[in-house]
Amino acid sequence: MFEITAIPAFRDNYIWGLCRNGRAVVVDPGEAAPVLDWLASGALTLEGILITHHHQDHQGGVPTLLERHPGLPVFGPGAESITGLNHPLAGGETIQVLDTPVAVWAVPGHTCGHLAYLAEDALFCGDTLFGAGCGRLFEGTPTQMFAAMERIAALPDSTRIFCAHEYTLLNLPFAALVEPENPAIRVRLTESEAQRRAGQATVPSSLALEKATNPFLRCHEPAVQAKMRERQQVSTAADVFAVLRAWRDEF
């Protein structure tokens, strides 16, 4: 398995740097400069790029990286417009990343072609799942995003969740509003505040932590369902998710 480094970009993005024996791959390089600095600091050779979706803050650095590394393989959703994409994916494939098999998942919702990459116990999920939250539905439907949540929730609790933004402290107050009696949310808020004060990232998190504190993974919980019924009639967990996501958009 490779080592994984968070490379901060823009105001709150994380580019994920994967390295093994001097070889490197990056996930969602929205800008090139931080990647180039990371490569130089570790004397690393870039061997590939993984893109989860087409938004500019996830692919904007690709042209510059390709100028520095001509012929570099760029993996990403073939259904979306990705600059420099030369290995289009649809989900369901398995690719090799630094000698590690990586399963490619189609997780539409945030965008129609959004992908996630699962390498052993590490899930690189872009803007699908965040710390205590999930991505906005810019292109997909609540049904699609709920299906993605269900698929992620079925992974082992030890799975590490590598999302693409530092949004945990933005999401936890909403989670507390949904479940004011959930002590795990209060504990996570305190711990996350301490991490940020210390200049530390709140991600990756574990799936176990997300399932305990992330309302979008808790749509089967009676307390979450009851809270959504205060706002709108719901009959299924998918309905709960749809009402929850609409409420978060207003929060």
Coordinates of N, CA and C in Angstrom, one line a residue:
M1 N 0.9 -1.2 0.0 CA 0.0 0.0 0.0 C 0.9 1.2 0.0
F2 N 0.4 2.3 -0.6 CA 1.2 3.5 -0.7 C 1.0 4.4 0.5
E3 N 1.9 5.4 0.7 CA 1.7 6.4 1.7 C 0.8 7.5 1.2
I4 N 0.0 8.2 2.0 CA -0.9 9.2 1.6 C -0.7 10.5 2.3
T5 N -0.6 11.6 1.6 CA -0.3 12.9 2.1 C -1.4 13.9 1.7
A6 N -1.8 14.7 2.6 CA -2.8 15.8 2.3 C -2.0 17.0 1.8
I7 N -2.3 17.4 0.6 CA -1.6 18.6 0.0 C -2.7 19.7 0.0
P8 N -2.6 20.7 0.9 CA -3.6 21.8 0.9 C -3.5 22.6 -0.4
A9 N -4.7 23.0 -0.9 CA -4.8 23.8 -2.1 C -6.0 24.8 -1.9
F10 N -5.9 26.0 -2.5 CA -6.9 27.0 -2.4 C -7.2 27.3 -1.0
R11 N -8.5 27.5 -0.6 CA -8.8 27.9 0.7 C -9.1 26.6 1.6
D12 N -9.7 25.6 1.0 CA -10.1 24.5 1.9 C -10.0 23.1 1.1
N13 N -9.3 23.1 -0.1 CA -9.2 21.8 -0.8 C -8.1 21.0 -0.3
Y14 N -8.2 19.7 -0.5 CA -7.1 18.8 -0.3 C -6.9 18.0 -1.6
I15 N -5.7 18.1 -2.1 CA -5.2 17.2 -3.1 C -4.5 16.0 -2.4
W16 N -4.8 14.8 -2.7 CA -4.2 13.7 -2.0 C -3.0 13.2 -2.8
G17 N -1.9 13.2 -2.2 CA -0.7 12.7 -2.8 C -0.4 11.2 -2.3
L18 N -0.2 10.3 -3.3 CA 0.0 8.9 -3.0 C 1.5 8.7 -3.4
C19 N 2.3 8.0 -2.5 CA 3.6 7.8 -2.9 C 4.1 6.4 -2.4
R20 N 5.0 5.8 -3.2 CA 5.6 4.5 -2.9 C 6.9 4.4 -3.5
N21 N 8.0 4.3 -2.7 CA 9.3 4.0 -3.3 C 9.7 5.1 -4.3
G22 N 9.4 6.4 -4.0 CA 9.8 7.5 -4.9 C 8.9 7.7 -6.0
R23 N 7.8 6.9 -6.1 CA 6.9 7.1 -7.2 C 5.6 7.7 -6.6
A24 N 4.9 8.5 -7.4 CA 3.8 9.3 -6.9 C 2.6 9.3 -7.9
V25 N 1.4 9.5 -7.3 CA 0.2 9.7 -8.0 C -0.6 10.7 -7.2
V26 N -1.3 11.6 -7.9 CA -2.1 12.6 -7.1 C -3.6 12.5 -7.5
V27 N -4.4 12.8 -6.5 CA -5.9 12.7 -6.7 C -6.4 14.2 -6.7
D28 N -7.1 14.6 -7.7 CA -7.8 15.9 -7.8 C -6.9 17.1 -7.6
P29 N -5.9 17.2 -8.5 CA -5.0 18.3 -8.4 C -5.7 19.6 -9.0
G30 N -6.4 20.3 -8.2 CA -7.0 21.5 -8.7 C -6.1 22.6 -9.0
E31 N -4.9 22.6 -8.5 CA -3.8 23.5 -8.9 C -2.5 22.7 -8.9
A32 N -1.6 23.2 -9.7 CA -0.3 22.4 -9.9 C 0.8 22.8 -8.9
A33 N 0.9 24.0 -8.5 CA 2.0 24.5 -7.7 C 2.2 23.7 -6.4
P34 N 1.1 23.4 -5.6 CA 1.3 22.6 -4.4 C 1.8 21.2 -4.7
V35 N 1.3 20.6 -5.8 CA 1.8 19.3 -6.2 C 3.2 19.3 -6.6
L36 N 3.7 20.3 -7.4 CA 5.1 20.3 -7.8 C 6.0 20.5 -6.6
D37 N 5.5 21.3 -5.6 CA 6.3 21.5 -4.4 C 6.4 20.2 -3.6
W38 N 5.3 19.5 -3.5 CA 5.3 18.2 -2.8 C 6.2 17.2 -3.5
L39 N 6.2 17.1 -4.8 CA 7.0 16.2 -5.5 C 8.5 16.6 -5.3
A40 N 8.8 17.9 -5.4 CA 10.2 18.3 -5.2 C 10.7 18.0 -3.8
S41 N 9.9 18.2 -2.8 CA 10.3 18.1 -1.4 C 10.6 16.6 -1.1
G42 N 10.0 15.7 -1.8 CA 10.2 14.3 -1.6 C 11.0 13.6 -2.6
A43 N 11.5 14.4 -3.6 CA 12.2 13.8 -4.8 C 11.4 12.7 -5.4
L44 N 10.1 13.0 -5.6 CA 9.2 12.0 -6.1 C 9.0 12.1 -7.7
T45 N 8.7 11.0 -8.3 CA 8.4 11.0 -9.7 C 6.9 10.8 -9.9
L46 N 6.2 11.8 -10.6 CA 4.8 11.7 -10.8 C 4.5 10.6 -11.9
E47 N 3.6 9.7 -11.6 CA 3.3 8.6 -12.5 C 1.9 8.6 -13.0
G48 N 1.0 9.4 -12.4 CA -0.4 9.4 -12.8 C -1.2 10.4 -12.0
I49 N -2.4 10.6 -12.5 CA -3.4 11.5 -11.9 C -4.8 10.9 -11.9
L50 N -5.4 11.0 -10.8 CA -6.8 10.5 -10.7 C -7.7 11.7 -10.4
I51 N -8.8 11.8 -11.2 CA -9.8 12.8 -11.1 C -11.1 12.2 -10.7
T52 N -11.8 12.9 -9.7 CA -13.1 12.4 -9.3 C -14.2 13.0 -10.1
H53 N -14.1 14.3 -10.5 CA -15.2 15.0 -11.2 C -14.6 16.2 -11.9
H54 N -15.4 16.8 -12.7 CA -14.9 17.9 -13.6 C -14.8 19.3 -13.0
H55 N -15.2 19.5 -11.8 CA -15.1 20.9 -11.3 C -13.7 21.4 -11.3
Q56 N -13.5 22.7 -11.6 CA -12.2 23.2 -11.8 C -11.2 23.1 -10.6
D57 N -11.8 23.1 -9.4 CA -10.9 23.0 -8.2 C -10.4 21.6 -8.0
H58 N -10.8 20.7 -8.9 CA -10.4 19.3 -8.8 C -9.5 18.9 -10.0
Q59 N -9.5 19.7 -11.1 CA -8.8 19.3 -12.3 C -7.9 20.5 -12.9
G60 N -8.0 21.7 -12.3 CA -7.3 22.8 -12.8 C -5.8 22.8 -13.0
G61 N -5.2 21.9 -12.2 CA -3.7 21.8 -12.3 C -3.2 20.8 -13.3
V62 N -4.2 20.1 -14.0 CA -3.7 19.0 -14.9 C -2.9 19.5 -16.1
P63 N -3.3 20.6 -16.7 CA -2.5 21.1 -17.9 C -1.0 21.3 -17.5
T64 N -0.8 22.0 -16.4 CA 0.6 22.3 -16.0 C 1.3 21.0 -15.7
L65 N 0.7 20.1 -15.0 CA 1.3 18.9 -14.7 C 1.7 18.1 -15.9
L66 N 0.8 18.1 -16.9 CA 1.1 17.4 -18.2 C 2.2 18.1 -18.9
E67 N 2.3 19.4 -18.8 CA 3.5 20.1 -19.5 C 4.8 19.6 -18.9
R68 N 4.8 19.4 -17.6 CA 6.0 19.0 -16.9 C 6.2 17.5 -17.0
H69 N 5.2 16.7 -17.3 CA 5.3 15.3 -17.4 C 4.5 14.8 -18.6
P70 N 5.0 15.0 -19.8 CA 4.2 14.6 -21.0 C 3.9 13.1 -21.0
G71 N 2.7 12.8 -21.5 CA 2.3 11.4 -21.6 C 1.8 10.8 -20.3
L72 N 1.7 11.6 -19.2 CA 1.2 11.1 -18.0 C -0.2 10.6 -18.1
P73 N -0.5 9.4 -17.5 CA -1.9 8.9 -17.5 C -2.8 9.7 -16.6
V74 N -3.9 10.1 -17.2 CA -4.9 10.9 -16.4 C -6.2 10.1 -16.4
F75 N -6.6 9.6 -15.3 CA -7.8 8.8 -15.1 C -8.9 9.7 -14.6
G76 N -10.1 9.5 -15.1 CA -11.3 10.2 -14.6 C -12.5 9.8 -15.3
P77 N -13.6 10.5 -15.0 CA -14.9 10.2 -15.6 C -15.0 10.5 -17.1
G78 N -15.2 9.5 -17.9 CA -15.3 9.8 -19.3 C -16.5 10.5 -19.7
A79 N -17.5 10.5 -18.9 CA -18.8 11.2 -19.2 C -18.7 12.7 -18.9
E80 N -17.6 13.2 -18.4 CA -17.4 14.6 -18.0 C -16.2 15.2 -18.8
S81 N -16.2 16.5 -18.9 CA -15.1 17.2 -19.6 C -13.9 17.5 -18.7
I82 N -12.9 16.6 -18.8 CA -11.7 16.7 -18.0 C -10.5 17.0 -18.9
T83 N -9.9 18.1 -18.6 CA -8.7 18.5 -19.4 C -7.6 17.4 -19.4
G84 N -7.1 17.0 -20.5 CA -6.0 16.0 -20.5 C -6.4 14.6 -20.2
L85 N -7.7 14.3 -20.0 CA -8.1 13.0 -19.7 C -7.7 12.0 -20.9
N86 N -7.0 11.0 -20.5 CA -6.6 10.0 -21.6 C -6.9 8.6 -21.2
H87 N -7.5 8.4 -20.0 CA -7.9 7.1 -19.5 C -9.3 7.2 -18.9
P88 N -10.3 7.4 -19.8 CA -11.7 7.6 -19.3 C -12.3 6.3 -18.6
L89 N -13.0 6.6 -17.6 CA -13.6 5.5 -16.8 C -15.1 5.8 -16.6
A90 N -15.8 4.7 -16.3 CA -17.2 4.9 -16.1 C -17.7 4.3 -14.7
G91 N -16.8 3.7 -14.0 CA -17.1 3.0 -12.8 C -17.3 1.5 -13.1
G92 N -16.8 0.7 -12.2 CA -16.8 -0.8 -12.3 C -15.4 -1.3 -12.7
E93 N -14.5 -0.5 -13.1 CA -13.2 -0.9 -13.5 C -12.3 -1.1 -12.3
T94 N -11.2 -1.8 -12.5 CA -10.1 -1.9 -11.5 C -8.9 -1.4 -12.2
I95 N -8.2 -0.4 -11.6 CA -7.0 0.1 -12.2 C -5.8 -0.2 -11.2
Q96 N -4.6 -0.1 -11.7 CA -3.4 -0.3 -10.9 C -2.8 1.1 -10.6
V97 N -2.7 1.4 -9.3 CA -2.1 2.6 -8.8 C -0.9 2.3 -7.9
L98 N 0.3 2.6 -8.4 CA 1.5 2.3 -7.6 C 1.5 0.8 -7.1
D99 N 1.2 -0.1 -8.0 CA 1.2 -1.5 -7.8 C 0.1 -2.0 -6.8
T100 N -0.9 -1.1 -6.6 CA -2.1 -1.5 -5.8 C -3.3 -1.5 -6.6
P101 N -4.2 -2.5 -6.5 CA -5.4 -2.5 -7.3 C -6.4 -1.5 -6.6
V102 N -7.0 -0.7 -7.5 CA -7.9 0.3 -7.1 C -9.3 0.1 -7.8
A103 N -10.3 0.0 -7.0 CA -11.7 -0.2 -7.6 C -12.2 1.2 -7.9
V104 N -12.8 1.3 -9.1 CA -13.4 2.6 -9.5 C -14.9 2.5 -9.3
W105 N -15.5 3.4 -8.6 CA -16.9 3.4 -8.3 C -17.6 4.6 -9.0
A106 N -18.7 4.4 -9.6 CA -19.6 5.5 -10.1 C -20.5 5.9 -8.9
V107 N -20.3 7.2 -8.6 CA -21.1 7.7 -7.4 C -21.8 9.1 -7.9
P108 N -22.7 9.0 -8.8 CA -23.3 10.3 -9.3 C -24.1 10.9 -8.2
G109 N -24.2 12.2 -8.3 CA -25.0 13.0 -7.3 C -24.5 14.4 -7.3
H110 N -23.3 14.6 -6.8 CA -22.7 15.9 -6.9 C -22.5 16.4 -8.3
T111 N -22.0 15.5 -9.2 CA -22.0 15.6 -10.6 C -22.5 14.3 -11.2
C112 N -22.9 14.4 -12.5 CA -23.5 13.2 -13.1 C -22.5 12.0 -13.2
G113 N -21.2 12.4 -13.5 CA -20.2 11.3 -13.7 C -19.2 11.1 -12.6
H114 N -19.5 11.6 -11.4 CA -18.6 11.6 -10.3 C -18.1 10.1 -10.0
L115 N -16.8 10.0 -9.8 CA -16.2 8.7 -9.5 C -15.6 8.8 -8.1
A116 N -15.5 7.6 -7.5 CA -14.7 7.4 -6.2 C -13.7 6.3 -6.5
Y117 N -12.6 6.3 -5.7 CA -11.5 5.3 -5.9 C -11.3 4.6 -4.6
L118 N -11.4 3.3 -4.6 CA -11.2 2.5 -3.4 C -10.0 1.7 -3.5
A119 N -9.0 2.0 -2.6 CA -7.7 1.2 -2.6 C -7.6 0.6 -1.2
E120 N -7.8 -0.7 -1.1 CA -7.8 -1.4 0.2 C -8.7 -0.7 1.2
D121 N -8.2 -0.1 2.2 CA -9.1 0.6 3.2 C -9.2 2.1 3.0
A122 N -8.8 2.6 1.9 CA -8.8 4.0 1.6 C -9.8 4.4 0.5
L123 N -10.8 5.2 0.8 CA -11.7 5.7 -0.2 C -11.5 7.1 -0.5
F124 N -11.2 7.4 -1.8 CA -11.0 8.8 -2.2 C -12.3 9.2 -2.9
C125 N -13.1 10.0 -2.2 CA -14.5 10.2 -2.6 C -14.8 11.6 -3.1
G126 N -13.7 12.4 -3.4 CA -14.0 13.7 -3.9 C -15.0 14.5 -3.1
D127 N -16.1 15.0 -3.8 CA -17.1 15.8 -3.1 C -18.4 15.0 -2.9
T128 N -18.3 13.7 -2.8 CA -19.4 12.9 -2.5 C -19.7 12.9 -1.0
L129 N -18.8 12.4 -0.2 CA -18.9 12.4 1.2 C -17.9 13.3 1.9
F130 N -18.3 14.1 2.8 CA -17.4 15.0 3.6 C -17.4 14.6 5.0
G131 N -16.5 15.2 5.8 CA -16.6 15.1 7.2 C -17.9 15.6 7.8
A132 N -18.8 14.7 8.3 CA -20.1 15.0 8.8 C -21.0 15.6 7.8
G133 N -20.8 15.4 6.5 CA -21.7 16.0 5.5 C -21.5 15.2 4.2
C134 N -22.2 15.8 3.1 CA -22.1 15.3 1.8 C -22.1 16.4 0.8
G135 N -21.8 16.1 -0.5 CA -21.7 17.2 -1.5 C -23.1 17.7 -1.9
R136 N -23.1 18.9 -2.4 CA -24.4 19.4 -3.0 C -24.7 18.7 -4.2
L137 N -26.0 18.7 -4.6 CA -26.5 18.0 -5.8 C -26.5 19.0 -6.9
F138 N -25.4 19.3 -7.5 CA -25.3 20.2 -8.6 C -25.9 19.6 -9.9
E139 N -25.8 18.3 -10.1 CA -26.2 17.7 -11.4 C -27.1 16.5 -11.2
G140 N -26.8 15.7 -10.1 CA -27.5 14.5 -9.9 C -28.7 14.6 -9.1
T141 N -29.3 13.5 -8.7 CA -30.6 13.5 -7.9 C -30.3 13.0 -6.5
P142 N -31.3 13.3 -5.6 CA -31.2 12.8 -4.3 C -31.1 11.2 -4.3
T143 N -31.9 10.6 -5.2 CA -31.9 9.2 -5.2 C -30.5 8.6 -5.6
Q144 N -29.8 9.3 -6.5 CA -28.5 8.9 -6.9 C -27.5 9.0 -5.7
M145 N -27.6 10.2 -5.0 CA -26.6 10.4 -3.9 C -26.9 9.5 -2.8
F146 N -28.2 9.2 -2.5 CA -28.5 8.3 -1.4 C -27.9 6.9 -1.7
A147 N -28.0 6.5 -3.0 CA -27.5 5.2 -3.4 C -26.0 5.2 -3.1
A148 N -25.3 6.3 -3.4 CA -23.8 6.4 -3.1 C -23.6 6.3 -1.6
M149 N -24.4 7.0 -0.8 CA -24.2 6.9 0.7 C -24.4 5.4 1.2
E150 N -25.4 4.7 0.6 CA -25.7 3.4 1.0 C -24.5 2.5 0.6
R151 N -23.9 2.7 -0.5 CA -22.8 1.9 -1.0 C -21.6 2.1 -0.1
I152 N -21.3 3.4 0.3 CA -20.2 3.7 1.1 C -20.4 3.1 2.5
A153 N -21.6 3.2 3.0 CA -22.0 2.7 4.4 C -21.8 1.2 4.5
A154 N -21.8 0.5 3.4 CA -21.6 -0.9 3.4 C -20.2 -1.4 3.5
L155 N -19.3 -0.4 3.4 CA -17.8 -0.8 3.5 C -17.5 -1.1 5.0
P156 N -16.4 -1.7 5.3 CA -16.0 -1.9 6.7 C -15.8 -0.6 7.4
D157 N -16.2 -0.6 8.7 CA -16.1 0.6 9.5 C -14.7 1.2 9.6
S158 N -13.7 0.3 9.3 CA -12.3 0.8 9.4 C -11.9 1.6 8.2
T159 N -12.7 1.6 7.1 CA -12.4 2.3 5.9 C -12.1 3.8 6.2
R160 N -10.9 4.3 5.6 CA -10.6 5.7 5.8 C -11.2 6.5 4.7
I161 N -11.8 7.6 5.0 CA -12.5 8.5 4.1 C -11.7 9.7 3.8
F162 N -11.2 9.7 2.5 CA -10.4 10.8 2.0 C -11.2 11.7 1.1
C163 N -11.9 12.7 1.7 CA -12.7 13.7 1.0 C -11.8 14.8 0.5
A164 N -12.3 15.7 -0.3 CA -11.5 16.7 -1.0 C -11.6 18.1 -0.4
H165 N -12.3 18.3 0.7 CA -12.4 19.6 1.3 C -12.4 19.5 2.9
E166 N -11.9 20.6 3.5 CA -11.9 20.7 4.9 C -13.2 21.4 5.3
Y167 N -14.3 20.6 5.4 CA -15.6 21.1 5.7 C -16.2 20.6 7.0
T168 N -15.4 19.9 7.8 CA -16.0 19.2 8.9 C -16.6 20.2 9.9
L169 N -15.9 21.3 10.2 CA -16.4 22.2 11.2 C -17.6 23.0 10.6
L170 N -17.8 23.1 9.3 CA -18.9 23.7 8.7 C -20.2 22.8 8.8
N171 N -19.9 21.5 8.8 CA -21.0 20.5 8.8 C -21.5 20.1 10.1
L172 N -20.6 20.1 11.1 CA -21.0 19.6 12.4 C -22.2 20.3 13.1
P173 N -22.2 21.7 13.0 CA -23.4 22.4 13.6 C -24.7 21.9 13.0
F174 N -24.7 21.6 11.7 CA -26.0 21.1 11.1 C -26.3 19.7 11.7
A175 N -25.2 18.9 11.7 CA -25.4 17.5 12.3 C -26.0 17.6 13.7
A176 N -25.5 18.6 14.5 CA -26.0 18.7 15.9 C -27.5 19.2 15.9
L177 N -27.9 20.0 14.9 CA -29.3 20.4 14.8 C -30.2 19.2 14.4
V178 N -29.7 18.4 13.6 CA -30.5 17.2 13.2 C -30.6 16.2 14.4
E179 N -29.5 16.0 15.1 CA -29.5 15.1 16.3 C -28.9 15.8 17.5
P180 N -29.7 16.6 18.1 CA -29.2 17.3 19.3 C -28.8 16.5 20.5
E181 N -29.4 15.2 20.5 CA -29.1 14.3 21.6 C -28.0 13.3 21.3
N182 N -27.3 13.5 20.2 CA -26.2 12.6 19.8 C -24.9 13.0 20.4
P183 N -24.4 12.3 21.4 CA -23.2 12.7 22.1 C -21.9 12.6 21.2
A184 N -21.9 11.7 20.3 CA -20.8 11.5 19.4 C -20.5 12.8 18.5
I185 N -21.6 13.5 18.2 CA -21.5 14.7 17.4 C -20.8 15.8 18.3
R186 N -21.2 15.9 19.5 CA -20.6 16.9 20.4 C -19.1 16.6 20.6
V187 N -18.8 15.4 20.8 CA -17.4 15.0 21.0 C -16.6 15.3 19.7
R188 N -17.1 15.0 18.6 CA -16.4 15.2 17.3 C -16.2 16.7 17.1
L189 N -17.2 17.5 17.4 CA -17.1 19.0 17.3 C -15.9 19.5 18.1
T190 N -15.9 19.1 19.4 CA -14.8 19.5 20.3 C -13.4 19.1 19.7
E191 N -13.3 17.8 19.3 CA -12.1 17.3 18.8 C -11.7 18.0 17.5
S192 N -12.6 18.3 16.6 CA -12.3 18.9 15.4 C -11.9 20.3 15.6
E193 N -12.5 21.0 16.5 CA -12.1 22.4 16.8 C -10.6 22.4 17.3
A194 N -10.3 21.4 18.2 CA -8.9 21.4 18.6 C -7.9 21.1 17.5
Q195 N -8.3 20.2 16.6 CA -7.5 19.9 15.5 C -7.2 21.1 14.6
R196 N -8.2 21.9 14.3 CA -8.1 23.0 13.5 C -7.2 24.1 14.2
R197 N -7.4 24.3 15.5 CA -6.6 25.3 16.2 C -5.1 24.9 16.2
A198 N -4.9 23.6 16.1 CA -3.5 23.1 16.0 C -3.0 23.0 14.6
G199 N -3.8 23.5 13.7 CA -3.4 23.5 12.3 C -3.4 22.1 11.6
Q200 N -4.2 21.2 12.2 CA -4.3 19.9 11.7 C -5.5 19.7 10.8
A201 N -5.5 18.8 9.9 CA -6.7 18.4 9.1 C -7.6 17.6 9.9
T202 N -8.9 17.7 9.7 CA -9.9 16.8 10.3 C -10.1 15.6 9.5
V203 N -9.5 15.5 8.3 CA -9.7 14.3 7.5 C -8.3 13.8 7.1
P204 N -8.2 12.5 6.8 CA -9.2 11.5 6.7 C -9.9 11.2 8.0
S205 N -11.2 10.8 7.9 CA -11.9 10.2 9.0 C -12.1 8.8 8.7
S206 N -12.7 8.1 9.7 CA -13.0 6.7 9.5 C -14.5 6.6 9.1
L207 N -14.9 5.5 8.5 CA -16.3 5.3 8.2 C -17.1 5.1 9.5
A208 N -16.5 4.5 10.5 CA -17.1 4.3 11.8 C -17.5 5.7 12.3
L209 N -16.6 6.6 12.3 CA -16.9 8.0 12.8 C -18.0 8.6 12.0
E210 N -17.9 8.5 10.7 CA -19.0 9.1 9.8 C -20.3 8.5 10.1
K211 N -20.4 7.2 10.3 CA -21.7 6.5 10.5 C -22.2 6.9 11.9
A212 N -21.4 7.4 12.8 CA -21.8 7.8 14.1 C -22.3 9.3 14.2
T213 N -21.8 10.1 13.2 CA -21.9 11.5 13.4 C -22.4 12.2 12.1
N214 N -22.4 11.5 11.0 CA -22.8 12.2 9.7 C -24.3 11.9 9.4
P215 N -25.1 12.9 9.4 CA -26.6 12.6 9.2 C -26.9 12.0 7.9
F216 N -26.1 12.2 6.9 CA -26.4 11.7 5.6 C -26.1 10.2 5.5
L217 N -25.4 9.6 6.5 CA -25.2 8.2 6.6 C -26.1 7.6 7.7
R218 N -27.0 8.4 8.2 CA -27.9 8.0 9.4 C -29.4 8.1 9.0
C219 N -29.7 8.0 7.8 CA -31.1 8.2 7.3 C -32.0 7.0 7.8
H220 N -31.4 5.9 8.3 CA -32.2 4.8 8.8 C -32.4 5.0 10.3
E221 N -31.8 6.0 10.9 CA -31.9 6.1 12.4 C -33.2 6.8 12.7
P222 N -33.9 6.2 13.7 CA -35.2 6.7 14.1 C -35.2 8.2 14.5
A223 N -34.1 8.7 15.1 CA -34.1 10.1 15.5 C -34.0 11.0 14.3
V224 N -33.2 10.6 13.3 CA -33.1 11.4 12.1 C -34.4 11.4 11.3
Q225 N -35.0 10.2 11.3 CA -36.3 10.1 10.5 C -37.4 11.0 11.2
A226 N -37.4 11.0 12.5 CA -38.4 11.8 13.3 C -38.2 13.2 13.0
K227 N -36.9 13.7 13.0 CA -36.6 15.1 12.8 C -37.1 15.5 11.4
M228 N -36.9 14.6 10.4 CA -37.3 15.0 9.0 C -38.8 15.0 8.9
R229 N -39.5 14.2 9.7 CA -41.0 14.2 9.7 C -41.5 15.5 10.2
E230 N -40.7 16.2 11.0 CA -41.1 17.6 11.5 C -41.2 18.6 10.3
R231 N -40.5 18.2 9.2 CA -40.4 19.2 8.1 C -41.3 18.7 7.0
Q232 N -41.4 17.4 6.8 CA -42.1 16.9 5.6 C -42.4 15.4 5.8
Q233 N -43.5 15.0 5.2 CA -43.8 13.6 5.3 C -42.8 12.7 4.5
V234 N -42.3 11.7 5.2 CA -41.3 10.8 4.6 C -41.7 9.4 4.9
S235 N -41.4 8.5 3.9 CA -41.8 7.1 4.1 C -40.6 6.1 4.0
T236 N -39.5 6.6 3.4 CA -38.4 5.7 3.2 C -37.1 6.5 3.6
A237 N -36.0 5.7 3.8 CA -34.7 6.3 4.1 C -34.3 7.3 3.0
A238 N -34.6 6.9 1.7 CA -34.3 7.8 0.6 C -35.0 9.1 0.7
D239 N -36.3 9.1 1.1 CA -37.0 10.3 1.3 C -36.4 11.1 2.4
V240 N -36.0 10.5 3.5 CA -35.3 11.2 4.6 C -34.0 11.9 4.0
F241 N -33.3 11.2 3.2 CA -32.1 11.8 2.7 C -32.4 13.1 1.8
A242 N -33.4 13.0 1.0 CA -33.8 14.1 0.1 C -34.2 15.3 1.0
V243 N -35.0 15.1 2.0 CA -35.4 16.2 2.8 C -34.2 16.8 3.6
L244 N -33.3 15.9 4.1 CA -32.2 16.3 4.8 C -31.2 17.2 3.9
R245 N -31.0 16.7 2.7 CA -30.1 17.5 1.8 C -30.7 18.8 1.5
A246 N -32.0 18.9 1.2 CA -32.7 20.2 1.0 C -32.6 21.1 2.2
W247 N -32.7 20.6 3.4 CA -32.6 21.4 4.6 C -31.1 21.9 4.7
R248 N -30.2 21.0 4.4 CA -28.8 21.5 4.5 C -28.5 22.6 3.5
D249 N -29.1 22.6 2.4 CA -28.9 23.6 1.4 C -29.4 25.0 1.9
E250 N -30.4 25.0 2.8 CA -30.9 26.2 3.4 C -30.2 26.7 4.6
F251 N -29.4 25.8 5.2 CA -28.8 26.0 6.5 C -27.7 27.1 6.5

